[in-house]
Coordinates of C-alpha atoms in Angstrom, one line a residue:
X1135 CA -57.6 -19.5 132.5
X1136 CA -57.7 -16.3 134.5
X1137 CA -58.7 -12.7 134.6
X1138 CA -57.2 -11.9 137.7
X1139 CA -53.8 -13.3 137.8
X1140 CA -51.0 -12.5 135.4
X1141 CA -47.2 -13.4 135.2
X1142 CA -44.6 -10.6 134.7
X1143 CA -41.3 -12.3 135.2
X1144 CA -40.1 -15.9 134.8
X1145 CA -37.1 -17.5 136.5
X1146 CA -37.6 -21.3 136.1
X1147 CA -40.6 -22.5 137.4
X1148 CA -40.7 -19.2 139.9
X1149 CA -42.5 -16.4 138.9
X1150 CA -43.2 -12.7 139.7
X1151 CA -46.9 -12.4 139.3
X1152 CA -49.6 -10.0 140.0
X1153 CA -52.8 -10.7 141.6
X1154 CA -55.0 -8.2 139.7
X1155 CA -57.5 -7.3 142.6
X1156 CA -58.9 -3.8 143.0
X1157 CA -55.2 -3.4 145.2
X1158 CA -52.9 -5.1 143.1
X1159 CA -50.5 -7.4 144.5
X1160 CA -47.2 -8.8 143.7
X1161 CA -46.4 -12.7 144.0
X1162 CA -44.9 -14.8 145.5
X1163 CA -46.9 -13.3 148.4
X1164 CA -48.8 -13.8 151.6
X1165 CA -52.8 -13.7 151.0
X1166 CA -54.0 -14.0 154.6
X1167 CA -55.4 -10.2 154.5
X1168 CA -57.1 -10.8 151.3
X1169 CA -58.3 -14.4 151.2
X1170 CA -61.7 -15.1 152.1
X1171 CA -62.6 -18.8 152.7
X1172 CA -66.4 -19.7 151.8
X1173 CA -65.9 -23.0 154.0
X1174 CA -65.9 -26.8 153.7
X1175 CA -68.6 -28.7 152.4
X1176 CA -67.7 -31.4 154.8
X1177 CA -69.2 -29.9 157.9
X1178 CA -72.3 -28.1 156.3
X1179 CA -73.9 -26.7 152.7
X1180 CA -72.5 -23.6 152.2
X1181 CA -73.9 -21.0 149.8
X1182 CA -72.1 -19.5 146.9
X1183 CA -70.3 -16.3 148.1
X1184 CA -70.9 -13.0 146.4
X1185 CA -67.5 -12.1 146.3
X1186 CA -65.6 -8.9 144.8
X1187 CA -62.6 -7.6 143.1
X1188 CA -61.1 -6.7 146.8
X1189 CA -60.2 -10.2 147.7
X1190 CA -59.5 -13.8 146.6
X1191 CA -62.5 -15.9 147.2
X1192 CA -62.0 -19.7 148.2
X1193 CA -65.1 -21.4 147.0
X1194 CA -67.1 -23.9 149.1
X1195 CA -64.9 -27.2 148.9
X1196 CA -64.0 -30.5 150.1
X1197 CA -60.4 -31.2 151.0
X1198 CA -58.8 -34.4 150.9
X1199 CA -55.6 -35.3 153.0
X1200 CA -52.9 -37.7 151.4
X1201 CA -53.4 -41.1 150.5
X1202 CA -57.4 -40.5 150.1
X1203 CA -58.7 -43.2 147.7
X1204 CA -59.3 -42.3 144.1
X1205 CA -62.9 -43.7 144.4
X1206 CA -63.5 -41.4 147.7
X1207 CA -62.2 -38.2 145.9
X1208 CA -64.4 -39.1 142.7
X1209 CA -67.4 -39.5 144.9
X1210 CA -67.3 -36.4 146.9
X1211 CA -65.6 -34.1 144.6
X1212 CA -67.0 -30.8 144.0
X1213 CA -68.2 -29.0 140.8
X1214 CA -66.7 -25.6 141.1
X1215 CA -69.3 -23.0 139.4
X1216 CA -68.2 -20.1 137.0
X1217 CA -67.8 -16.8 139.0
X1218 CA -66.9 -13.4 137.9
X1219 CA -64.6 -12.6 140.8
X1220 CA -61.0 -13.8 142.0
X1221 CA -61.4 -17.5 143.0
X1222 CA -59.9 -20.4 144.4
X1223 CA -60.6 -24.1 143.8
X1224 CA -59.1 -26.5 146.7
X1225 CA -57.5 -29.6 144.8
X1226 CA -55.5 -32.6 146.1
X1227 CA -51.9 -33.0 144.5
X1228 CA -53.0 -36.6 143.8
X1229 CA -55.8 -35.5 141.5
X1230 CA -55.5 -32.1 140.3
X1231 CA -57.9 -30.6 137.8
X1232 CA -58.4 -27.5 135.8
X1233 CA -61.9 -26.2 137.4
X1234 CA -61.5 -22.7 135.7
X1235 CA -60.6 -20.7 138.6
X1236 CA -57.8 -18.2 139.1
X1237 CA -55.7 -19.7 141.7
X1238 CA -55.7 -23.2 143.2
X1239 CA -54.9 -24.3 147.0
X1240 CA -53.4 -27.9 147.6
X1241 CA -54.9 -29.6 150.2
X1242 CA -52.4 -32.2 151.1
X1243 CA -49.4 -29.8 151.4
X1244 CA -49.2 -30.8 155.2
X1245 CA -48.4 -34.3 154.4
X1246 CA -45.7 -33.6 151.7
X1247 CA -43.8 -30.7 153.4
X1248 CA -40.7 -32.2 155.0
X1249 CA -40.3 -34.6 152.3
X1250 CA -38.3 -33.4 149.2
X1251 CA -39.4 -35.9 146.7
X1252 CA -43.2 -35.8 147.8
X1253 CA -43.1 -32.0 147.8
X1254 CA -41.7 -32.0 144.1
X1255 CA -44.1 -34.4 143.1
X1256 CA -47.1 -32.5 144.5
X1257 CA -46.1 -29.1 143.0
X1258 CA -45.1 -30.8 139.7
X1259 CA -48.3 -32.5 139.3
X1260 CA -50.4 -29.6 140.4
X1261 CA -48.7 -27.2 137.9
X1262 CA -48.9 -29.4 135.1
X1263 CA -52.5 -30.1 135.7
X1264 CA -53.8 -26.4 136.0
X1265 CA -53.5 -23.6 133.7
X1266 CA -50.0 -22.1 133.2
X1267 CA -51.4 -18.2 134.1
X1268 CA -53.0 -19.5 137.2
X1269 CA -51.6 -19.0 140.8
X1270 CA -50.9 -22.1 143.0
X1271 CA -51.6 -21.5 146.8
X1272 CA -49.8 -23.7 149.7
X1273 CA -51.5 -23.2 152.9
X1274 CA -50.2 -23.5 156.5
X1275 CA -46.4 -24.5 155.4
X1276 CA -44.5 -21.4 154.9
X1277 CA -41.6 -20.1 156.8
X1278 CA -38.8 -18.0 156.3
X1279 CA -36.2 -21.1 155.8
X1280 CA -38.4 -22.9 153.2
X1281 CA -40.3 -20.4 151.1
X1282 CA -37.7 -19.6 148.6
X1283 CA -37.2 -23.2 147.6
X1284 CA -41.4 -23.4 147.4
X1285 CA -41.4 -20.5 145.0
X1286 CA -38.7 -22.0 143.1
X1287 CA -40.8 -25.2 142.7
X1288 CA -43.6 -23.0 141.3
X1289 CA -45.7 -21.9 144.6
X1290 CA -47.1 -18.4 144.3
X1291 CA -49.3 -17.7 147.3
X1292 CA -48.6 -18.6 150.7
X1293 CA -50.4 -17.5 154.3
X1294 CA -48.9 -16.8 157.7
X1295 CA -50.4 -19.9 159.7
X1296 CA -47.0 -21.7 160.3
X1297 CA -45.0 -18.7 160.9
X1298 CA -47.8 -17.4 163.7
X1299 CA -48.1 -20.9 164.9
X1300 CA -44.7 -21.4 165.5
X1301 CA -44.3 -18.0 167.1
X1302 CA -47.0 -18.6 169.5
X1303 CA -45.2 -21.9 170.5
X1304 CA -41.9 -19.9 171.3
X1305 CA -40.1 -20.5 168.0
X1306 CA -38.0 -17.7 166.7
X1307 CA -37.7 -18.2 162.9
X1308 CA -34.8 -16.9 160.7
X1309 CA -33.9 -17.7 157.3
X1310 CA -31.5 -20.5 158.6
X1311 CA -32.7 -21.5 161.8
X1312 CA -35.7 -22.1 164.2
X1313 CA -34.6 -20.8 167.9
X1314 CA -36.5 -21.6 171.0
X1315 CA -37.2 -18.2 172.4
X1316 CA -35.8 -19.1 175.9
X1317 CA -32.2 -19.6 174.2
X1318 CA -32.0 -16.3 172.7
X1319 CA -29.9 -13.9 174.8
X1320 CA -30.3 -11.5 172.1
X1321 CA -32.6 -10.8 169.1
X1322 CA -31.0 -11.3 165.9
X1323 CA -33.3 -9.2 163.8
X1324 CA -34.2 -5.4 163.5
X1325 CA -37.8 -5.8 162.4
X1326 CA -40.6 -3.5 164.3
X1327 CA -41.5 -6.6 166.5
X1328 CA -37.8 -7.0 167.9
X1329 CA -37.3 -3.2 168.5
X1330 CA -37.5 -3.9 172.3
X1331 CA -35.5 -5.5 175.3
X1332 CA -35.2 -9.1 174.9
X1333 CA -36.7 -9.4 178.4
X1334 CA -39.8 -7.8 177.3
X1335 CA -40.2 -9.8 174.1
X1336 CA -43.3 -11.9 174.4
X1337 CA -44.5 -15.0 172.3
X1338 CA -47.2 -12.6 170.6
X1339 CA -44.3 -10.6 169.6
X1340 CA -42.3 -13.8 168.2
X1341 CA -45.4 -14.5 166.0
X1342 CA -45.4 -11.0 164.7
X1343 CA -41.6 -11.3 164.0
X1344 CA -42.0 -14.4 162.3
X1345 CA -44.3 -13.2 159.9
X1346 CA -42.2 -9.9 159.2
X1347 CA -39.3 -12.5 158.5
X1348 CA -41.6 -14.3 156.0
X1349 CA -42.5 -11.2 154.4
X1350 CA -38.9 -9.9 154.0
X1351 CA -37.9 -13.2 152.6
X1352 CA -40.7 -13.3 149.9
X1353 CA -39.4 -9.8 148.9
X1354 CA -36.1 -11.2 148.3
X1355 CA -37.4 -14.0 146.5
X1356 CA -39.3 -11.6 144.1
X1357 CA -36.0 -9.2 143.6
X1358 CA -34.1 -12.6 142.9
X1359 CA -36.7 -13.9 140.1
X1360 CA -36.7 -10.4 138.7
X1361 CA -33.2 -10.7 138.4
X1362 CA -33.2 -14.5 136.9
X1363 CA -30.8 -15.5 140.0
X1364 CA -33.2 -17.2 142.2
X1365 CA -31.4 -20.5 141.6
X1366 CA -28.2 -19.1 143.1
X1367 CA -29.8 -18.0 146.1
X1368 CA -31.6 -21.3 146.5
X1369 CA -28.8 -23.1 146.3
X1370 CA -27.3 -21.6 149.4
X1371 CA -30.7 -21.5 151.5
X1372 CA -31.5 -25.0 150.9
X1373 CA -28.2 -26.1 152.6
X1374 CA -30.0 -25.2 155.9
X1375 CA -32.3 -28.0 155.9
X1376 CA -31.8 -31.5 154.3
X1377 CA -35.2 -31.9 152.9
X1378 CA -34.9 -28.7 151.3
X1379 CA -31.6 -29.8 149.7
X1380 CA -33.4 -33.0 148.6
X1381 CA -36.1 -31.1 147.1
X1382 CA -33.8 -29.1 145.0
X1383 CA -32.2 -32.0 143.5
X1384 CA -35.5 -33.7 143.1
X1385 CA -36.4 -30.8 141.0
X1386 CA -33.5 -31.1 139.0
X1387 CA -34.2 -34.8 138.3
X1388 CA -37.7 -33.2 136.6
X1389 CA -36.2 -32.2 133.3
X1390 CA -39.2 -31.8 131.5
X1391 CA -41.0 -29.5 134.0
X1392 CA -38.0 -26.8 134.6
X1393 CA -36.4 -27.1 131.0
X1394 CA -40.0 -26.0 129.6
X1395 CA -40.0 -23.3 131.9
X1396 CA -36.0 -21.8 132.0
X1397 CA -35.3 -19.1 129.6
X1398 CA -32.7 -20.2 126.8
X1399 CA -30.9 -16.8 127.4
X1400 CA -30.7 -14.2 129.9
X1401 CA -28.6 -11.4 131.1
X1402 CA -28.1 -12.9 134.8
X1403 CA -24.9 -14.5 135.7
X1404 CA -24.8 -17.9 136.9
X1405 CA -22.7 -18.4 140.1
X1406 CA -21.1 -21.7 140.2
X1407 CA -20.6 -22.0 144.0
X1408 CA -21.9 -25.6 144.9
X1409 CA -21.9 -28.9 143.1
X1410 CA -25.7 -28.4 142.5
X1411 CA -24.8 -26.0 139.7
X1412 CA -24.0 -28.9 137.6
X1413 CA -27.6 -30.1 137.8
X1414 CA -28.9 -27.1 136.8
X1415 CA -31.1 -26.8 133.8
X1416 CA -29.1 -24.1 131.9
X1417 CA -26.0 -26.3 132.3
X1418 CA -27.3 -29.6 131.4
X1419 CA -29.3 -28.1 128.4
X1420 CA -26.0 -26.4 127.0
X1421 CA -24.1 -29.7 127.4
X1422 CA -26.7 -31.8 125.9
X1423 CA -27.1 -29.5 123.0
X1424 CA -23.4 -29.2 122.2
X1425 CA -23.1 -32.9 122.4
X1426 CA -26.4 -33.6 120.4
X1427 CA -26.7 -30.5 117.9
X1428 CA -23.2 -29.0 117.5
X1429 CA -21.1 -30.5 114.8
X1430 CA -17.7 -29.3 113.9
X1431 CA -17.0 -28.1 110.7
X1432 CA -13.4 -27.6 110.4
X1433 CA -11.1 -29.9 108.9
X1434 CA -8.0 -28.7 111.1
X1435 CA -6.9 -30.5 114.4
X1436 CA -8.6 -30.0 117.9
X1437 CA -6.9 -28.2 120.7
X1438 CA -8.5 -28.1 124.0
X1439 CA -7.6 -25.6 126.4
X1440 CA -8.5 -24.3 130.0
X1441 CA -11.3 -21.7 130.1
X1442 CA -10.6 -18.0 131.5
X1443 CA -12.5 -16.1 134.3
X1444 CA -12.8 -13.1 131.4
X1445 CA -15.8 -14.0 129.5
X1446 CA -16.2 -14.4 126.5
X1447 CA -12.9 -16.6 126.5
X1448 CA -11.2 -15.1 123.4
X1449 CA -10.9 -11.9 125.1
X1450 CA -8.9 -13.2 128.2
X1451 CA -5.1 -13.0 128.0
X1452 CA -4.6 -16.5 128.3
X1453 CA -6.7 -17.2 125.2
X1454 CA -5.0 -14.4 123.4
X1455 CA -1.6 -16.2 123.7
X1456 CA -3.1 -19.3 122.7
X1457 CA -4.5 -17.6 119.5
X1458 CA -1.2 -16.3 118.7
X1459 CA 0.3 -19.5 119.0
X1460 CA -2.6 -21.3 117.2
X1461 CA -3.1 -18.6 114.4
X1462 CA -6.4 -20.2 113.0
X1463 CA -4.6 -23.4 112.3
X1464 CA -6.8 -25.8 114.7
X1465 CA -10.4 -25.7 116.3
X1466 CA -10.1 -24.3 119.6
X1467 CA -12.2 -26.1 122.3
X1468 CA -12.5 -24.9 126.1
X1469 CA -12.9 -26.9 129.0
X1470 CA -14.7 -25.6 132.2
X1471 CA -16.8 -26.5 135.2
X1472 CA -19.5 -26.2 135.3
X1473 CA -20.2 -26.0 131.4
X1474 CA -18.4 -28.7 130.1
X1475 CA -17.0 -28.0 126.8
X1476 CA -17.4 -24.8 124.7
X1477 CA -16.4 -24.9 120.9
X1478 CA -15.2 -21.6 119.9
X1479 CA -18.0 -20.9 117.8
X1480 CA -20.6 -20.8 120.8
X1481 CA -18.5 -19.0 123.4
X1482 CA -20.9 -16.1 123.5
X1483 CA -23.9 -18.5 123.7
X1484 CA -25.8 -18.5 127.0
X1485 CA -24.5 -19.5 129.7
X1486 CA -20.8 -20.0 128.1
X1487 CA -20.0 -16.3 128.6
X1488 CA -22.8 -15.8 131.6
X1489 CA -21.3 -17.8 134.5
X1490 CA -18.7 -17.2 137.4
X1491 CA -17.1 -20.2 139.3
X1492 CA -15.2 -20.8 142.4
X1493 CA -11.7 -21.3 141.7
X1494 CA -9.5 -22.9 144.0
X1495 CA -7.0 -25.3 141.6
X1496 CA -8.8 -28.2 142.6
X1497 CA -11.6 -30.0 140.7
X1498 CA -14.1 -32.4 142.7
X1499 CA -14.8 -35.9 141.4
X1500 CA -18.3 -34.6 140.5
X1501 CA -16.9 -31.9 138.2
X1502 CA -14.1 -34.3 136.8
X1503 CA -17.2 -37.0 136.1
X1504 CA -19.5 -34.2 134.7
X1505 CA -16.6 -32.7 132.0
X1506 CA -15.2 -36.0 131.1
X1507 CA -18.7 -37.2 130.3
X1508 CA -19.5 -34.1 128.3
X1509 CA -15.9 -34.3 126.5
X1510 CA -16.5 -38.0 125.6
X1511 CA -19.9 -37.4 124.4
X1512 CA -18.4 -34.5 122.3
X1513 CA -15.5 -36.6 120.6
X1514 CA -17.6 -39.4 119.8
X1515 CA -19.8 -37.1 117.8
X1516 CA -16.8 -35.1 116.1
X1517 CA -13.9 -36.4 114.4
X1518 CA -10.6 -34.5 114.2
X1519 CA -7.3 -35.7 112.6
X1520 CA -5.6 -34.8 115.5
X1521 CA -6.3 -33.8 119.2
X1522 CA -4.1 -31.6 121.3
X1523 CA -4.5 -31.0 124.8
X1524 CA -2.8 -27.9 126.0
X1525 CA -4.1 -28.3 129.6
X1526 CA -2.5 -28.0 133.0
X1527 CA -2.6 -30.8 135.5
X1528 CA -5.1 -29.3 137.9
X1529 CA -8.1 -31.6 136.9
X1530 CA -7.9 -30.6 133.0
X1531 CA -5.1 -33.4 132.5
X1532 CA -7.0 -36.1 134.4
X1533 CA -10.3 -35.5 132.6
X1534 CA -8.4 -35.7 129.0
X1535 CA -6.5 -38.6 129.9
X1536 CA -9.7 -40.3 131.3
X1537 CA -11.5 -39.6 127.8
X1538 CA -8.3 -40.9 126.0
X1539 CA -8.5 -44.2 127.7
X1540 CA -12.1 -44.7 127.1
X1541 CA -12.1 -44.1 123.6
X1542 CA -8.7 -45.4 122.8
X1543 CA -7.5 -41.8 121.2
X1544 CA -3.8 -40.8 120.9
X1545 CA -3.6 -37.2 122.3
X1546 CA -0.7 -34.9 122.1
X1547 CA 0.2 -32.8 125.4
X1548 CA 1.8 -29.9 125.1
X1549 CA 2.0 -27.9 128.4
X1550 CA 5.3 -28.0 130.4
X1551 CA 4.1 -26.3 133.5
X1552 CA 1.6 -23.6 133.0
X1553 CA -0.5 -23.1 129.7
X1554 CA 0.8 -19.6 129.3
X1555 CA 4.7 -20.1 129.8
X1556 CA 7.2 -19.9 127.1
X1557 CA 7.9 -23.5 126.5
X1558 CA 4.1 -24.5 126.5
X1559 CA 3.1 -21.7 124.2
X1560 CA 6.2 -22.9 121.9
X1561 CA 5.1 -26.7 122.3
X1562 CA 1.6 -25.7 121.1
X1563 CA 2.7 -23.6 118.0
X1564 CA 5.2 -26.5 117.1
X1565 CA 2.5 -29.1 117.4
X1566 CA 0.5 -27.3 114.6
X1567 CA 3.6 -27.0 112.5
X1568 CA 2.6 -27.4 108.9
X1569 CA -1.0 -27.2 109.3
X1570 CA -3.1 -24.7 107.0
X1571 CA -5.1 -21.7 108.4
X1572 CA -8.7 -21.6 108.0
X1573 CA -10.1 -18.3 106.4
X1574 CA -12.0 -15.5 108.2
X1575 CA -14.9 -16.3 105.9
X1576 CA -14.7 -20.2 106.9
X1577 CA -14.4 -19.1 110.8
X1578 CA -17.5 -16.6 110.4
X1579 CA -20.0 -19.0 108.2
X1580 CA -19.1 -22.0 110.6
X1581 CA -19.9 -19.8 113.7
X1582 CA -23.2 -18.8 112.2
X1583 CA -24.0 -22.2 111.3
X1584 CA -23.1 -23.5 114.7
X1585 CA -25.2 -21.1 116.5
X1586 CA -28.4 -22.0 114.2
X1587 CA -27.5 -25.9 115.1
X1588 CA -27.6 -24.9 118.7
X1589 CA -30.7 -22.9 118.5
X1590 CA -32.7 -24.7 116.2
X1591 CA -31.4 -28.5 116.0
X1592 CA -29.0 -30.9 114.7
X1593 CA -28.5 -30.1 111.1
X1594 CA -30.2 -26.5 111.1
X1595 CA -27.2 -24.4 110.2
X1596 CA -26.6 -26.4 106.8
X1597 CA -30.2 -26.3 106.0
X1598 CA -30.8 -22.9 107.0
X1599 CA -27.5 -21.1 105.9
X1600 CA -25.9 -23.3 103.2
X1601 CA -25.1 -20.5 101.0
X1602 CA -24.5 -17.4 102.7
X1603 CA -22.1 -14.5 103.0
X1604 CA -21.2 -12.4 106.2
X1605 CA -20.7 -8.8 106.8
X1606 CA -19.6 -6.8 109.9
X1607 CA -17.0 -8.0 112.5
X1608 CA -17.4 -10.8 114.8
X1609 CA -19.3 -10.9 117.2
X1610 CA -21.9 -8.4 115.5
X1611 CA -21.7 -10.9 112.4
X1612 CA -24.5 -9.8 109.8
X1613 CA -25.8 -12.9 107.5
X1614 CA -26.7 -12.1 104.1
X1615 CA -27.9 -14.2 101.3
X1616 CA -26.2 -14.4 97.6
X1617 CA -28.2 -11.5 96.5
X1618 CA -27.0 -9.4 99.6
X1619 CA -30.3 -9.6 101.4
X1620 CA -29.9 -9.4 105.1
X1621 CA -31.4 -12.8 106.8
X1622 CA -30.0 -12.4 110.5
X1623 CA -27.5 -10.7 112.9
X1624 CA -25.7 -12.3 115.5
X1625 CA -26.5 -11.0 118.8
X1626 CA -23.3 -10.8 120.8
X1627 CA -24.8 -10.4 124.4
X1628 CA -26.3 -13.9 124.1
X1629 CA -24.7 -15.6 121.4
X1630 CA -27.9 -16.0 119.5
X1631 CA -29.3 -15.1 115.9
X1632 CA -31.9 -12.5 115.5
X1633 CA -33.7 -13.0 112.2
X1634 CA -35.1 -10.6 109.7
X1635 CA -38.5 -11.0 107.7
X1636 CA -36.3 -12.7 104.8
X1637 CA -34.3 -14.9 107.2
X1638 CA -37.6 -16.0 108.8
X1639 CA -39.2 -16.9 105.3
X1640 CA -36.0 -18.8 104.4
X1641 CA -36.1 -20.5 107.9
X1642 CA -39.7 -21.7 106.8
X1643 CA -38.7 -22.9 103.6
X1644 CA -35.7 -24.8 105.0
X1645 CA -35.8 -28.2 106.6
X1646 CA -34.6 -26.6 109.9
X1647 CA -37.0 -27.1 112.8
X1648 CA -39.2 -24.3 113.1
X1649 CA -40.8 -22.4 115.9
X1650 CA -44.3 -20.9 115.0
X1651 CA -46.6 -18.8 117.0
X1652 CA -50.2 -18.8 115.1
X1653 CA -52.3 -15.4 116.0
X1654 CA -55.5 -14.2 115.2
X1655 CA -56.3 -11.5 112.5
X1656 CA -54.5 -8.5 113.4
X1657 CA -51.3 -6.8 112.7
X1658 CA -48.9 -7.0 116.0
X1659 CA -46.9 -3.8 116.8
X1660 CA -44.2 -4.1 119.3
X1661 CA -45.8 -7.3 121.2
X1662 CA -48.1 -10.0 120.9
X1663 CA -50.4 -10.7 123.9
X1664 CA -51.6 -14.0 125.0
X1665 CA -54.9 -13.5 124.1
X1666 CA -54.2 -13.2 120.5
X1667 CA -52.5 -16.1 120.3
X1668 CA -54.4 -19.0 118.6
X1669 CA -51.7 -22.1 118.9
X1670 CA -47.9 -22.1 119.6
X1671 CA -45.4 -24.8 119.1
X1672 CA -44.8 -26.7 122.4
X1673 CA -41.0 -26.8 121.9
X1674 CA -40.8 -22.9 122.3
X1675 CA -39.0 -21.8 125.1
X1676 CA -38.6 -18.5 126.6
X1677 CA -35.9 -16.1 124.5
X1678 CA -36.4 -18.1 121.5
X1679 CA -36.7 -17.0 118.1
X1680 CA -40.1 -17.4 116.5
X1681 CA -42.0 -16.8 113.4
X1682 CA -45.6 -15.2 114.0
X1683 CA -48.2 -15.7 111.4
X1684 CA -51.9 -15.0 111.2
X1685 CA -54.4 -13.9 108.5
X1686 CA -53.4 -10.5 108.6
X1687 CA -49.6 -10.5 109.6
X1688 CA -46.3 -12.2 109.2
X1689 CA -43.9 -11.7 111.6
X1690 CA -40.4 -12.7 113.6
X1691 CA -39.6 -11.8 117.0
X1692 CA -38.4 -13.4 120.6
X1693 CA -40.6 -15.6 122.8
X1694 CA -41.6 -14.1 126.1
X1695 CA -43.4 -17.3 127.3
X1696 CA -42.9 -21.2 126.6
X1697 CA -45.1 -22.6 123.8
X1698 CA -47.7 -24.2 126.0
X1699 CA -48.0 -21.3 128.1
X1700 CA -48.8 -18.8 124.9
X1701 CA -51.5 -21.1 123.9
X1702 CA -52.9 -21.5 127.6
X1703 CA -52.6 -17.9 128.9
X1704 CA -55.2 -15.1 128.6
X1705 CA -53.1 -12.2 129.8
X1706 CA -49.5 -11.4 129.5
X1707 CA -46.8 -10.8 126.5
X1708 CA -46.6 -13.9 124.5
X1709 CA -43.7 -12.4 122.6
X1710 CA -42.2 -9.4 121.5
X1711 CA -42.3 -8.3 117.5
X1712 CA -39.1 -7.2 115.9
X1713 CA -40.1 -7.0 112.2
X1714 CA -43.8 -7.2 110.8
X1715 CA -45.3 -7.1 107.5
X1716 CA -49.0 -6.7 106.8
X1717 CA -50.6 -9.4 104.5

């Protein structure tokens, strides 16, 4: 826990934070100018420094290289004192521990840098062992090419060492390459150090340029985190080095670590430009919830259709044509890469209406495999009297056929040449001849219940909204009980539900899984700060609806931290309050 570091913005494991020194510093950042090293205890005994609020003081320490035996680390471990100024403890990623400091420097970073799996293991082990509201320092490894991936993994603080050393060695660093200085006919940069003729550019200038490039890259990283789009940037940036690509993929396999830290909703668009997008937490989580939580409540046939460029799909020209043919006689489910399958009730739910993908007309095998697996899991969970595939040949048809064979289904195909040509639309309408329409009431009630399932858990929709009425127009549906008390409102921007106090009480009384935040004896207005949180459910994610309760207040709002972070942190906004009632 810390008084000198506060997280303001989150993008997965990456954070924009603030080192609360006398002159505050936004992180991820270089800390050379404000880092004071009290020295190693290997070489001599060290006095505890006086320290002050203008700098980050690394307390006397013993650093252990990678592979140091556990018994050696235990024998020579340091007991860090409790100090009243910004402090750093040195830990090995092989035996990290909470020492009550504001930041933690990992001693064995040199041995893991350059190895994707080793790097990720080091960061994850360190971050899981130290409090959520403390900063992580990697010294001697940051370059313009790797710092975005390091920040994405969860590292907050860096130094100039690697950039300066490479510069004095004559290596000119950019975000995608390290050039030998003698191989450059001209300088591909306009930073202050590069504002001179090439023949006058020295190795000292090269070192200055490298630091400038590193600072510039960190500014881009901070901007990307604030925008919620660091992952899009990292997918391209990691391509410049194989070990960085390996690190990103290894991070994707660390589901628990990334999923806990990734918001369930946000405004930022996902750019699906590489195959690595399929492994993103947001994509995998959506597919998992659709295939384990969502349940179809319509008794009509299923119609599978292709996605559209316009979001939500129902507002696109092609889907309007599909709706004109279907006329509410079937349940519509869209197929898409990289999302998988999207039932019509969840078309506004993040990230179903928040992605953009490269359209080539050709599906990669990775895309086909992913979408077919999701579709298979979906159909194994949901039964339909009939399945109609209104999909084109390009990839979609192949995917449906794969699942049809695996599950031994009999699927009707209705597309002649293109899904929106007259013959295909006529085939679709004819295939549904004799089917009864479902009502607007059924449509809206099933939408509310499906969103509740998606957000809260399998069966939550029926547990929480078994007897309701709906008002207003889709997608701004208001949910009311039989006595006309408003319980919740659908938020079309994210496809989520916003509860009222009455809805929050009904949520607690139902069998639906709850997300609780326990607070101290005060009445929150506007927000709950982390110091006021007594405890919080560990399954809370940023963006979740939460019930907030304490001795003096009952409230409902939206989480701004994940559950464990709320309980551990000493600074920052834990959740924003929408409605509150004093007890």
